[in-house]
Each structure stands twice: as C-alpha cells, then as structure tokens.
C-alpha cells in the first residue's frame, strides 16, 4: 500500500476521472475536487478561484502531489467568456500553485498543444520549442504554465507542465470531448438528409485519457523518488502517434459501427479568416523529453479502443 495522497482538480472531468483512477489503482489516497458536478463525498466541492477554500483544502489534506486538470478547455467557450477563462486557467492556477509550493506538494499542471502556432512544416514541437498560441485558449494555458512554474521558482523540479493534445475516452456525454462528439455527427448524418462538412485539413493526434492518467501517475512517482529533482525537466509532453483529421475519425467511427458515411464531406479549406477562433494546422507534440525519463509512452490503439467502447467487433 502506497502511503501517499494526491489531489486531482477537475476530478469530475474527462481527464480528471481517469487520473483519479490511475492513482487509485496504484494504492494512492485520492482526493478529487470539482465544482458543478462535485458530490461532496468522492469529489469535494472547491472553488479554485477562492484562495481561502484552496488553502483550507491543502491544510486538511496535506497532499504529496497535486494534478491540476481543472480548466476551461474549449476554445469557443474561452472566446465567449475570456475573463472567466482567465480566472480559471491563469489566476486560479497561480493561487493553487503558490499554496501548493508553500506546502511542499509536487504539482503537475495539465496544458495543451495549442500553446504552439501549428504552422505547416513546423511540427513536431519539442518541449522547449518556441511557443506562440494561435488563439486565446492557448494563451490562457500558456499563461497558466508560466504561473505554475513561477510559483515554484525557488524549488526547481517540484512542479512540471504536462502538455497533451486532443483527448478522448470514457465520457459522461459525447460533448465532453472534441473526439467523442464526432459520434454525434456520424449519427446525425444517418438520420437527417443533410450533408455535414467535416475538417479534413488539420491533422490531430487523439490521445486516450486512460493513457494520460497512467503517465501522470508515472511522472509523479519518478519525480518523488528522484535524488536530484532539480535537474529534471520542468516541461513534458505526451501524445499518441495516431494521426488523423476529424473527417478521418468520422470515417473510422462509421466503419466501426457498420454505417455509411456518404453524408459526411471532407472540408479542406482550413481556417475561416473571419472566424473568432483560429485553429492551428499541426501541433504534433514530440515526446522525446518524457522518453528520456524512461516513462512508458505506450498508447492504446484508437480503432481497437472504440470497437470495445461501442461494442462493435466487426470482422
């Protein structure tokens, strides 16, 4: 039995649930926090924007590790409520990191591939590649990275940033994931006599939340057991190598479910210059730094996972 405690923020979310399970499976004492979906039993209701509530939480739990998953992670929502997004992605991160540093807890801040511009020909991006977010969401997450690491300025190696790409996995609703929600588009194409245009311009690297959860646990174990933590990298990146556009994902879903995909059309036009949110072309993350730590980088097969999830084992 591991006599260690981890706090997982955003524990009711798509990634937070799997991070909690990964630590729990390894015998850790897991305390999750949430807000709108917190039940007060398995997941504590904590307003991360309230420094008093955060301080009280850390005082009572005394965590060895904090995995900060809570964030506004949908670019369109960030654009509609920029101040709310900045409060959660930046201000709350800063106050949590400062409180965690004061308590001596090891912090993993979950970030995104959208800190990179994603211009054609630039990927894959290394952990130390120059950042230049293409939209406000990416900027708030980059500012969150800086806030988290600055809070631990005098304690190098006690906080790390973990960047991940678009995630998929077991979801309470398809809308929790930009990948899962594509299932809705496939179903809609069967039931409504309309053509659905799907992006076939930007390659994505869908990564499963179970794999990301395992990696969070392995990073925490590695850093806590390191004799010279200060020499370890502060920015890490994890990603699947499955490369596909949203259109190609829809094609795979249709194939798995044995459905025609005739009403889903590829859109190769790229960004609409008038759109409020600009998406990057290719933000493929290099996992070289993580590999140097001998962290297991294996990922589940996209098609095989979805066959299991959807109960479709077609030959």
PDB file of N, CA, C and O in Angstrom, residues 218-292:
ATOM      1  N   UNK A 218       2.927   7.986 -13.372  1.00  0.00           N
ATOM      2  CA  UNK A 218       4.323   7.590 -13.531  1.00  0.00           C
ATOM      3  C   UNK A 218       5.270   8.780 -13.375  1.00  0.00           C
ATOM      4  O   UNK A 218       6.371   8.643 -12.840  1.00  0.00           O
ATOM      5  N   UNK A 219       4.849   9.947 -13.844  1.00  0.00           N
ATOM      6  CA  UNK A 219       5.663  11.158 -13.671  1.00  0.00           C
ATOM      7  C   UNK A 219       5.792  11.488 -12.194  1.00  0.00           C
ATOM      8  O   UNK A 219       6.888  11.775 -11.687  1.00  0.00           O
ATOM      9  N   UNK A 220       4.673  11.438 -11.479  1.00  0.00           N
ATOM     10  CA  UNK A 220       4.690  11.746 -10.043  1.00  0.00           C
ATOM     11  C   UNK A 220       5.633  10.802  -9.298  1.00  0.00           C
ATOM     12  O   UNK A 220       6.462  11.239  -8.483  1.00  0.00           O
ATOM     13  N   UNK A 221       5.533   9.520  -9.568  1.00  0.00           N
ATOM     14  CA  UNK A 221       6.403   8.534  -8.919  1.00  0.00           C
ATOM     15  C   UNK A 221       7.872   8.804  -9.243  1.00  0.00           C
ATOM     16  O   UNK A 221       8.743   8.733  -8.367  1.00  0.00           O
ATOM     17  N   UNK A 222       8.151   9.117 -10.499  1.00  0.00           N
ATOM     18  CA  UNK A 222       9.528   9.348 -10.935  1.00  0.00           C
ATOM     19  C   UNK A 222      10.130  10.553 -10.219  1.00  0.00           C
ATOM     20  O   UNK A 222      11.268  10.492  -9.727  1.00  0.00           O
ATOM     21  N   UNK A 223       9.395  11.639 -10.166  1.00  0.00           N
ATOM     22  CA  UNK A 223       9.924  12.866  -9.562  1.00  0.00           C
ATOM     23  C   UNK A 223      10.040  12.745  -8.041  1.00  0.00           C
ATOM     24  O   UNK A 223      10.994  13.250  -7.447  1.00  0.00           O
ATOM     25  N   UNK A 224       9.080  12.090  -7.411  1.00  0.00           N
ATOM     26  CA  UNK A 224       9.134  11.950  -5.951  1.00  0.00           C
ATOM     27  C   UNK A 224      10.305  11.073  -5.509  1.00  0.00           C
ATOM     28  O   UNK A 224      10.841  11.257  -4.418  1.00  0.00           O
ATOM     29  N   UNK A 225      10.688  10.131  -6.349  1.00  0.00           N
ATOM     30  CA  UNK A 225      11.768   9.217  -5.975  1.00  0.00           C
ATOM     31  C   UNK A 225      13.145   9.681  -6.457  1.00  0.00           C
ATOM     32  O   UNK A 225      14.155   9.053  -6.148  1.00  0.00           O
ATOM     33  N   UNK A 226      13.175  10.769  -7.217  1.00  0.00           N
ATOM     34  CA  UNK A 226      14.443  11.249  -7.778  1.00  0.00           C
ATOM     35  C   UNK A 226      15.342  11.822  -6.687  1.00  0.00           C
ATOM     36  O   UNK A 226      14.887  12.547  -5.800  1.00  0.00           O
ATOM     37  N   UNK A 227      16.629  11.507  -6.749  1.00  0.00           N
ATOM     38  CA  UNK A 227      17.582  12.010  -5.757  1.00  0.00           C
ATOM     39  C   UNK A 227      17.943  13.470  -6.031  1.00  0.00           C
ATOM     40  O   UNK A 227      18.261  14.220  -5.121  1.00  0.00           O
ATOM     41  N   UNK A 228      17.886  13.858  -7.324  1.00  0.00           N
ATOM     42  CA  UNK A 228      18.195  15.242  -7.688  1.00  0.00           C
ATOM     43  C   UNK A 228      17.076  15.784  -8.562  1.00  0.00           C
ATOM     44  O   UNK A 228      17.213  15.903  -9.776  1.00  0.00           O
ATOM     45  N   UNK A 229      15.968  16.098  -7.930  1.00  0.00           N
ATOM     46  CA  UNK A 229      14.781  16.532  -8.660  1.00  0.00           C
ATOM     47  C   UNK A 229      15.024  17.823  -9.436  1.00  0.00           C
ATOM     48  O   UNK A 229      14.452  18.047 -10.496  1.00  0.00           O
ATOM     49  N   UNK A 230      15.903  18.671  -8.914  1.00  0.00           N
ATOM     50  CA  UNK A 230      16.154  19.967  -9.537  1.00  0.00           C
ATOM     51  C   UNK A 230      16.751  19.842 -10.931  1.00  0.00           C
ATOM     52  O   UNK A 230      16.657  20.768 -11.747  1.00  0.00           O
ATOM     53  N   UNK A 231      17.362  18.691 -11.230  1.00  0.00           N
ATOM     54  CA  UNK A 231      17.988  18.515 -12.532  1.00  0.00           C
ATOM     55  C   UNK A 231      17.012  17.983 -13.583  1.00  0.00           C
ATOM     56  O   UNK A 231      17.353  17.881 -14.764  1.00  0.00           O
ATOM     57  N   UNK A 232      15.810  17.647 -13.163  1.00  0.00           N
ATOM     58  CA  UNK A 232      14.826  17.070 -14.075  1.00  0.00           C
ATOM     59  C   UNK A 232      14.094  18.164 -14.864  1.00  0.00           C
ATOM     60  O   UNK A 232      13.971  19.295 -14.395  1.00  0.00           O
ATOM     61  N   UNK A 233      13.598  17.843 -16.054  1.00  0.00           N
ATOM     62  CA  UNK A 233      12.897  18.843 -16.878  1.00  0.00           C
ATOM     63  C   UNK A 233      11.608  19.326 -16.240  1.00  0.00           C
ATOM     64  O   UNK A 233      10.951  18.589 -15.500  1.00  0.00           O
ATOM     65  N   UNK A 234      11.249  20.567 -16.546  1.00  0.00           N
ATOM     66  CA  UNK A 234      10.029  21.152 -15.973  1.00  0.00           C
ATOM     67  C   UNK A 234       8.865  21.158 -16.964  1.00  0.00           C
ATOM     68  O   UNK A 234       7.724  21.412 -16.569  1.00  0.00           O
ATOM     69  N   UNK A 235       9.149  20.899 -18.244  1.00  0.00           N
ATOM     70  CA  UNK A 235       8.080  20.829 -19.238  1.00  0.00           C
ATOM     71  C   UNK A 235       8.157  19.481 -19.955  1.00  0.00           C
ATOM     72  O   UNK A 235       9.196  19.114 -20.499  1.00  0.00           O
ATOM     73  N   UNK A 236       7.038  18.746 -19.918  1.00  0.00           N
ATOM     74  CA  UNK A 236       6.952  17.420 -20.527  1.00  0.00           C
ATOM     75  C   UNK A 236       5.787  17.391 -21.513  1.00  0.00           C
ATOM     76  O   UNK A 236       4.844  18.193 -21.389  1.00  0.00           O
ATOM     77  N   UNK A 237       5.845  16.473 -22.457  1.00  0.00           N
ATOM     78  CA  UNK A 237       4.776  16.366 -23.447  1.00  0.00           C
ATOM     79  C   UNK A 237       4.452  14.899 -23.706  1.00  0.00           C
ATOM     80  O   UNK A 237       5.346  14.060 -23.801  1.00  0.00           O
ATOM     81  N   UNK A 238       3.141  14.619 -23.799  1.00  0.00           N
ATOM     82  CA  UNK A 238       2.690  13.251 -24.065  1.00  0.00           C
ATOM     83  C   UNK A 238       1.661  13.274 -25.177  1.00  0.00           C
ATOM     84  O   UNK A 238       0.776  14.141 -25.204  1.00  0.00           O
ATOM     85  N   UNK A 239       1.775  12.329 -26.090  1.00  0.00           N
ATOM     86  CA  UNK A 239       0.839  12.276 -27.206  1.00  0.00           C
ATOM     87  C   UNK A 239       0.828  10.892 -27.835  1.00  0.00           C
ATOM     88  O   UNK A 239       1.841  10.191 -27.848  1.00  0.00           O
ATOM     89  N   UNK A 240      -0.311  10.543 -28.365  1.00  0.00           N
ATOM     90  CA  UNK A 240      -0.408   9.370 -29.229  1.00  0.00           C
ATOM     91  C   UNK A 240       0.247   9.719 -30.564  1.00  0.00           C
ATOM     92  O   UNK A 240       0.400  10.901 -30.907  1.00  0.00           O
ATOM     93  N   UNK A 241       0.610   8.710 -31.318  1.00  0.00           N
ATOM     94  CA  UNK A 241       1.138   8.946 -32.661  1.00  0.00           C
ATOM     95  C   UNK A 241       0.070   8.687 -33.723  1.00  0.00           C
ATOM     96  O   UNK A 241       0.361   8.723 -34.919  1.00  0.00           O
ATOM     97  N   UNK A 242      -1.173   8.404 -33.281  1.00  0.00           N
ATOM     98  CA  UNK A 242      -2.278   8.239 -34.235  1.00  0.00           C
ATOM     99  C   UNK A 242      -2.578   9.591 -34.881  1.00  0.00           C
ATOM    100  O   UNK A 242      -2.981  10.529 -34.188  1.00  0.00           O
ATOM    101  N   UNK A 243      -2.354   9.696 -36.175  1.00  0.00           N
ATOM    102  CA  UNK A 243      -2.544  10.967 -36.882  1.00  0.00           C
ATOM    103  C   UNK A 243      -3.774  10.874 -37.778  1.00  0.00           C
ATOM    104  O   UNK A 243      -3.842  10.005 -38.655  1.00  0.00           O
ATOM    105  N   UNK A 244      -4.741  11.761 -37.566  1.00  0.00           N
ATOM    106  CA  UNK A 244      -5.933  11.753 -38.417  1.00  0.00           C
ATOM    107  C   UNK A 244      -6.697  13.070 -38.283  1.00  0.00           C
ATOM    108  O   UNK A 244      -6.644  13.729 -37.243  1.00  0.00           O
ATOM    109  N   UNK A 245      -7.382  13.443 -39.339  1.00  0.00           N
ATOM    110  CA  UNK A 245      -8.233  14.627 -39.301  1.00  0.00           C
ATOM    111  C   UNK A 245      -9.581  14.250 -38.689  1.00  0.00           C
ATOM    112  O   UNK A 245      -9.891  13.066 -38.520  1.00  0.00           O
ATOM    113  N   UNK A 246     -10.388  15.237 -38.397  1.00  0.00           N
ATOM    114  CA  UNK A 246     -11.723  14.951 -37.858  1.00  0.00           C
ATOM    115  C   UNK A 246     -12.552  14.161 -38.880  1.00  0.00           C
ATOM    116  O   UNK A 246     -13.332  13.286 -38.500  1.00  0.00           O
ATOM    117  N   UNK A 247     -12.372  14.461 -40.146  1.00  0.00           N
ATOM    118  CA  UNK A 247     -13.077  13.721 -41.190  1.00  0.00           C
ATOM    119  C   UNK A 247     -12.679  12.243 -41.156  1.00  0.00           C
ATOM    120  O   UNK A 247     -13.533  11.354 -41.240  1.00  0.00           O
ATOM    121  N   UNK A 248     -11.387  11.980 -40.994  1.00  0.00           N
ATOM    122  CA  UNK A 248     -10.907  10.593 -40.948  1.00  0.00           C
ATOM    123  C   UNK A 248     -11.403   9.865 -39.698  1.00  0.00           C
ATOM    124  O   UNK A 248     -11.674   8.667 -39.741  1.00  0.00           O
ATOM    125  N   UNK A 249     -11.533  10.607 -38.589  1.00  0.00           N
ATOM    126  CA  UNK A 249     -12.098   9.995 -37.382  1.00  0.00           C
ATOM    127  C   UNK A 249     -13.549   9.593 -37.630  1.00  0.00           C
ATOM    128  O   UNK A 249     -13.982   8.501 -37.228  1.00  0.00           O
ATOM    129  N   UNK A 250     -14.303  10.455 -38.282  1.00  0.00           N
ATOM    130  CA  UNK A 250     -15.703  10.134 -38.597  1.00  0.00           C
ATOM    131  C   UNK A 250     -15.780   8.901 -39.495  1.00  0.00           C
ATOM    132  O   UNK A 250     -16.666   8.053 -39.332  1.00  0.00           O
ATOM    133  N   UNK A 251     -14.877   8.795 -40.450  1.00  0.00           N
ATOM    134  CA  UNK A 251     -14.831   7.628 -41.324  1.00  0.00           C
ATOM    135  C   UNK A 251     -14.596   6.352 -40.517  1.00  0.00           C
ATOM    136  O   UNK A 251     -15.224   5.315 -40.764  1.00  0.00           O
ATOM    137  N   UNK A 252     -13.689   6.436 -39.548  1.00  0.00           N
ATOM    138  CA  UNK A 252     -13.399   5.276 -38.699  1.00  0.00           C
ATOM    139  C   UNK A 252     -14.622   4.898 -37.862  1.00  0.00           C
ATOM    140  O   UNK A 252     -14.948   3.724 -37.713  1.00  0.00           O
ATOM    141  N   UNK A 253     -15.291   5.908 -37.285  1.00  0.00           N
ATOM    142  CA  UNK A 253     -16.483   5.625 -36.482  1.00  0.00           C
ATOM    143  C   UNK A 253     -17.557   4.941 -37.333  1.00  0.00           C
ATOM    144  O   UNK A 253     -18.205   3.987 -36.887  1.00  0.00           O
ATOM    145  N   UNK A 254     -17.757   5.438 -38.537  1.00  0.00           N
ATOM    146  CA  UNK A 254     -18.759   4.849 -39.426  1.00  0.00           C
ATOM    147  C   UNK A 254     -18.398   3.399 -39.744  1.00  0.00           C
ATOM    148  O   UNK A 254     -19.260   2.509 -39.741  1.00  0.00           O
ATOM    149  N   UNK A 255     -17.124   3.167 -40.003  1.00  0.00           N
ATOM    150  CA  UNK A 255     -16.672   1.808 -40.321  1.00  0.00           C
ATOM    151  C   UNK A 255     -16.898   0.867 -39.134  1.00  0.00           C
ATOM    152  O   UNK A 255     -17.390  -0.241 -39.294  1.00  0.00           O
ATOM    153  N   UNK A 256     -16.538   1.325 -37.933  1.00  0.00           N
ATOM    154  CA  UNK A 256     -16.689   0.506 -36.730  1.00  0.00           C
ATOM    155  C   UNK A 256     -18.159   0.126 -36.509  1.00  0.00           C
ATOM    156  O   UNK A 256     -18.473  -1.010 -36.146  1.00  0.00           O
ATOM    157  N   UNK A 257     -19.044   1.096 -36.738  1.00  0.00           N
ATOM    158  CA  UNK A 257     -20.464   0.852 -36.494  1.00  0.00           C
ATOM    159  C   UNK A 257     -21.193   0.263 -37.701  1.00  0.00           C
ATOM    160  O   UNK A 257     -22.392   0.015 -37.643  1.00  0.00           O
ATOM    161  N   UNK A 258     -20.454   0.071 -38.797  1.00  0.00           N
ATOM    162  CA  UNK A 258     -21.073  -0.503 -39.982  1.00  0.00           C
ATOM    163  C   UNK A 258     -22.089   0.413 -40.616  1.00  0.00           C
ATOM    164  O   UNK A 258     -23.118  -0.034 -41.129  1.00  0.00           O
ATOM    165  N   UNK A 259     -21.799   1.723 -40.597  1.00  0.00           N
ATOM    166  CA  UNK A 259     -22.723   2.710 -41.141  1.00  0.00           C
ATOM    167  C   UNK A 259     -22.111   3.400 -42.360  1.00  0.00           C
ATOM    168  O   UNK A 259     -20.895   3.570 -42.434  1.00  0.00           O
ATOM    169  N   UNK A 260     -22.931   3.829 -43.288  1.00  0.00           N
ATOM    170  CA  UNK A 260     -22.399   4.586 -44.431  1.00  0.00           C
ATOM    171  C   UNK A 260     -21.988   5.989 -43.986  1.00  0.00           C
ATOM    172  O   UNK A 260     -22.565   6.546 -43.051  1.00  0.00           O
ATOM    173  N   UNK A 261     -20.992   6.548 -44.654  1.00  0.00           N
ATOM    174  CA  UNK A 261     -20.539   7.900 -44.304  1.00  0.00           C
ATOM    175  C   UNK A 261     -20.690   8.841 -45.496  1.00  0.00           C
ATOM    176  O   UNK A 261     -19.992   9.849 -45.607  1.00  0.00           O
ATOM    177  N   UNK A 262     -21.649   8.511 -46.369  1.00  0.00           N
ATOM    178  CA  UNK A 262     -21.831   9.280 -47.602  1.00  0.00           C
ATOM    179  C   UNK A 262     -22.194  10.745 -47.357  1.00  0.00           C
ATOM    180  O   UNK A 262     -21.881  11.604 -48.188  1.00  0.00           O
ATOM    181  N   UNK A 263     -22.889  11.010 -46.255  1.00  0.00           N
ATOM    182  CA  UNK A 263     -23.333  12.383 -45.994  1.00  0.00           C
ATOM    183  C   UNK A 263     -22.301  13.231 -45.266  1.00  0.00           C
ATOM    184  O   UNK A 263     -22.556  14.387 -44.944  1.00  0.00           O
ATOM    185  N   UNK A 264     -21.138  12.655 -44.988  1.00  0.00           N
ATOM    186  CA  UNK A 264     -20.066  13.426 -44.355  1.00  0.00           C
ATOM    187  C   UNK A 264     -19.034  13.770 -45.417  1.00  0.00           C
ATOM    188  O   UNK A 264     -18.454  12.876 -46.045  1.00  0.00           O
ATOM    189  N   UNK A 265     -18.840  15.063 -45.640  1.00  0.00           N
ATOM    190  CA  UNK A 265     -17.962  15.510 -46.713  1.00  0.00           C
ATOM    191  C   UNK A 265     -16.689  16.145 -46.160  1.00  0.00           C
ATOM    192  O   UNK A 265     -16.739  16.869 -45.155  1.00  0.00           O
ATOM    193  N   UNK A 266     -15.547  15.891 -46.788  1.00  0.00           N
ATOM    194  CA  UNK A 266     -14.292  16.484 -46.317  1.00  0.00           C
ATOM    195  C   UNK A 266     -14.211  17.974 -46.626  1.00  0.00           C
ATOM    196  O   UNK A 266     -14.566  18.408 -47.722  1.00  0.00           O
ATOM    197  N   UNK A 267     -13.777  18.742 -45.644  1.00  0.00           N
ATOM    198  CA  UNK A 267     -13.583  20.185 -45.819  1.00  0.00           C
ATOM    199  C   UNK A 267     -12.083  20.464 -45.712  1.00  0.00           C
ATOM    200  O   UNK A 267     -11.500  20.324 -44.637  1.00  0.00           O
ATOM    201  N   UNK A 268     -11.463  20.811 -46.810  1.00  0.00           N
ATOM    202  CA  UNK A 268     -10.010  21.024 -46.824  1.00  0.00           C
ATOM    203  C   UNK A 268      -9.636  22.508 -46.877  1.00  0.00           C
ATOM    204  O   UNK A 268      -8.499  22.860 -47.170  1.00  0.00           O
ATOM    205  N   UNK A 269     -10.594  23.369 -46.579  1.00  0.00           N
ATOM    206  CA  UNK A 269     -10.363  24.814 -46.718  1.00  0.00           C
ATOM    207  C   UNK A 269      -9.504  25.409 -45.605  1.00  0.00           C
ATOM    208  O   UNK A 269      -8.928  26.480 -45.757  1.00  0.00           O
ATOM    209  N   UNK A 270      -9.413  24.714 -44.455  1.00  0.00           N
ATOM    210  CA  UNK A 270      -8.633  25.279 -43.350  1.00  0.00           C
ATOM    211  C   UNK A 270      -9.414  26.329 -42.594  1.00  0.00           C
ATOM    212  O   UNK A 270     -10.650  26.365 -42.630  1.00  0.00           O
ATOM    213  N   UNK A 271      -8.697  27.221 -41.913  1.00  0.00           N
ATOM    214  CA  UNK A 271      -9.346  28.235 -41.096  1.00  0.00           C
ATOM    215  C   UNK A 271     -10.123  29.248 -41.926  1.00  0.00           C
ATOM    216  O   UNK A 271      -9.658  29.703 -42.977  1.00  0.00           O
ATOM    217  N   UNK A 272     -11.303  29.607 -41.444  1.00  0.00           N
ATOM    218  CA  UNK A 272     -12.032  30.741 -41.991  1.00  0.00           C
ATOM    219  C   UNK A 272     -11.389  31.997 -41.400  1.00  0.00           C
ATOM    220  O   UNK A 272     -11.379  32.176 -40.182  1.00  0.00           O
ATOM    221  N   UNK A 273     -10.825  32.860 -42.238  1.00  0.00           N
ATOM    222  CA  UNK A 273     -10.138  34.051 -41.699  1.00  0.00           C
ATOM    223  C   UNK A 273     -11.033  34.963 -40.874  1.00  0.00           C
ATOM    224  O   UNK A 273     -10.555  35.768 -40.072  1.00  0.00           O
ATOM    225  N   UNK A 274     -12.343  34.806 -41.044  1.00  0.00           N
ATOM    226  CA  UNK A 274     -13.287  35.643 -40.288  1.00  0.00           C
ATOM    227  C   UNK A 274     -13.776  34.979 -38.995  1.00  0.00           C
ATOM    228  O   UNK A 274     -14.526  35.578 -38.231  1.00  0.00           O
ATOM    229  N   UNK A 275     -13.366  33.730 -38.765  1.00  0.00           N
ATOM    230  CA  UNK A 275     -13.810  33.014 -37.565  1.00  0.00           C
ATOM    231  C   UNK A 275     -13.193  33.636 -36.319  1.00  0.00           C
ATOM    232  O   UNK A 275     -12.049  34.104 -36.337  1.00  0.00           O
ATOM    233  N   UNK A 276     -13.946  33.635 -35.221  1.00  0.00           N
ATOM    234  CA  UNK A 276     -13.453  34.244 -33.977  1.00  0.00           C
ATOM    235  C   UNK A 276     -12.318  33.443 -33.362  1.00  0.00           C
ATOM    236  O   UNK A 276     -11.461  33.987 -32.668  1.00  0.00           O
ATOM    237  N   UNK A 277     -12.319  32.119 -33.598  1.00  0.00           N
ATOM    238  CA  UNK A 277     -11.259  31.254 -33.066  1.00  0.00           C
ATOM    239  C   UNK A 277     -10.478  30.639 -34.213  1.00  0.00           C
ATOM    240  O   UNK A 277     -11.053  29.937 -35.051  1.00  0.00           O
ATOM    241  N   UNK A 278      -9.186  30.927 -34.255  1.00  0.00           N
ATOM    242  CA  UNK A 278      -8.315  30.335 -35.272  1.00  0.00           C
ATOM    243  C   UNK A 278      -7.689  29.059 -34.722  1.00  0.00           C
ATOM    244  O   UNK A 278      -7.167  29.047 -33.606  1.00  0.00           O
ATOM    245  N   UNK A 279      -7.756  27.989 -35.500  1.00  0.00           N
ATOM    246  CA  UNK A 279      -7.170  26.707 -35.098  1.00  0.00           C
ATOM    247  C   UNK A 279      -5.810  26.531 -35.760  1.00  0.00           C
ATOM    248  O   UNK A 279      -5.626  26.957 -36.909  1.00  0.00           O
ATOM    249  N   UNK A 280      -4.879  25.883 -35.068  1.00  0.00           N
ATOM    250  CA  UNK A 280      -3.581  25.610 -35.674  1.00  0.00           C
ATOM    251  C   UNK A 280      -3.700  24.479 -36.698  1.00  0.00           C
ATOM    252  O   UNK A 280      -4.648  23.699 -36.650  1.00  0.00           O
ATOM    253  N   UNK A 281      -2.740  24.401 -37.625  1.00  0.00           N
ATOM    254  CA  UNK A 281      -2.741  23.322 -38.611  1.00  0.00           C
ATOM    255  C   UNK A 281      -2.250  22.018 -37.983  1.00  0.00           C
ATOM    256  O   UNK A 281      -2.981  21.036 -37.917  1.00  0.00           O
ATOM    257  N   UNK A 282      -1.009  21.995 -37.481  1.00  0.00           N
ATOM    258  CA  UNK A 282      -0.439  20.762 -36.934  1.00  0.00           C
ATOM    259  C   UNK A 282       0.400  21.088 -35.706  1.00  0.00           C
ATOM    260  O   UNK A 282       1.431  21.749 -35.813  1.00  0.00           O
ATOM    261  N   UNK A 283      -0.055  20.637 -34.543  1.00  0.00           N
ATOM    262  CA  UNK A 283       0.666  20.907 -33.292  1.00  0.00           C
ATOM    263  C   UNK A 283       1.193  19.614 -32.681  1.00  0.00           C
ATOM    264  O   UNK A 283       1.203  19.442 -31.458  1.00  0.00           O
ATOM    265  N   UNK A 284       1.611  18.689 -33.510  1.00  0.00           N
ATOM    266  CA  UNK A 284       2.119  17.402 -33.028  1.00  0.00           C
ATOM    267  C   UNK A 284       3.202  17.604 -31.977  1.00  0.00           C
ATOM    268  O   UNK A 284       4.188  18.309 -32.204  1.00  0.00           O
ATOM    269  N   UNK A 285       3.020  16.978 -30.823  1.00  0.00           N
ATOM    270  CA  UNK A 285       3.952  17.112 -29.707  1.00  0.00           C
ATOM    271  C   UNK A 285       5.013  16.019 -29.739  1.00  0.00           C
ATOM    272  O   UNK A 285       4.694  14.833 -29.817  1.00  0.00           O
ATOM    273  N   UNK A 286       6.270  16.420 -29.657  1.00  0.00           N
ATOM    274  CA  UNK A 286       7.353  15.450 -29.501  1.00  0.00           C
ATOM    275  C   UNK A 286       7.362  14.957 -28.052  1.00  0.00           C
ATOM    276  O   UNK A 286       7.208  15.749 -27.124  1.00  0.00           O
ATOM    277  N   UNK A 287       7.547  13.661 -27.860  1.00  0.00           N
ATOM    278  CA  UNK A 287       7.581  13.086 -26.506  1.00  0.00           C
ATOM    279  C   UNK A 287       9.010  12.745 -26.081  1.00  0.00           C
ATOM    280  O   UNK A 287       9.227  11.970 -25.157  1.00  0.00           O
ATOM    281  N   UNK A 288       9.993  13.326 -26.778  1.00  0.00           N
ATOM    282  CA  UNK A 288      11.401  12.999 -26.545  1.00  0.00           C
ATOM    283  C   UNK A 288      11.820  13.222 -25.091  1.00  0.00           C
ATOM    284  O   UNK A 288      12.521  12.397 -24.499  1.00  0.00           O
ATOM    285  N   UNK A 289      11.398  14.334 -24.501  1.00  0.00           N
ATOM    286  CA  UNK A 289      11.802  14.649 -23.123  1.00  0.00           C
ATOM    287  C   UNK A 289      11.230  13.634 -22.142  1.00  0.00           C
ATOM    288  O   UNK A 289      11.918  13.179 -21.221  1.00  0.00           O
ATOM    289  N   UNK A 290       9.982  13.264 -22.346  1.00  0.00           N
ATOM    290  CA  UNK A 290       9.343  12.269 -21.475  1.00  0.00           C
ATOM    291  C   UNK A 290      10.031  10.912 -21.633  1.00  0.00           C
ATOM    292  O   UNK A 290      10.252  10.192 -20.647  1.00  0.00           O
ATOM    293  N   UNK A 291      10.389  10.583 -22.856  1.00  0.00           N
ATOM    294  CA  UNK A 291      11.062   9.313 -23.126  1.00  0.00           C
ATOM    295  C   UNK A 291      12.417   9.253 -22.427  1.00  0.00           C
ATOM    296  O   UNK A 291      12.849   8.188 -21.963  1.00  0.00           O
ATOM    297  N   UNK A 292      13.093  10.400 -22.309  1.00  0.00           N
ATOM    298  CA  UNK A 292      14.406  10.429 -21.657  1.00  0.00           C
ATOM    299  C   UNK A 292      14.328  10.063 -20.179  1.00  0.00           C
ATOM    300  O   UNK A 292      15.336   9.722 -19.563  1.00  0.00           O
TER     301      UNK A 292
END
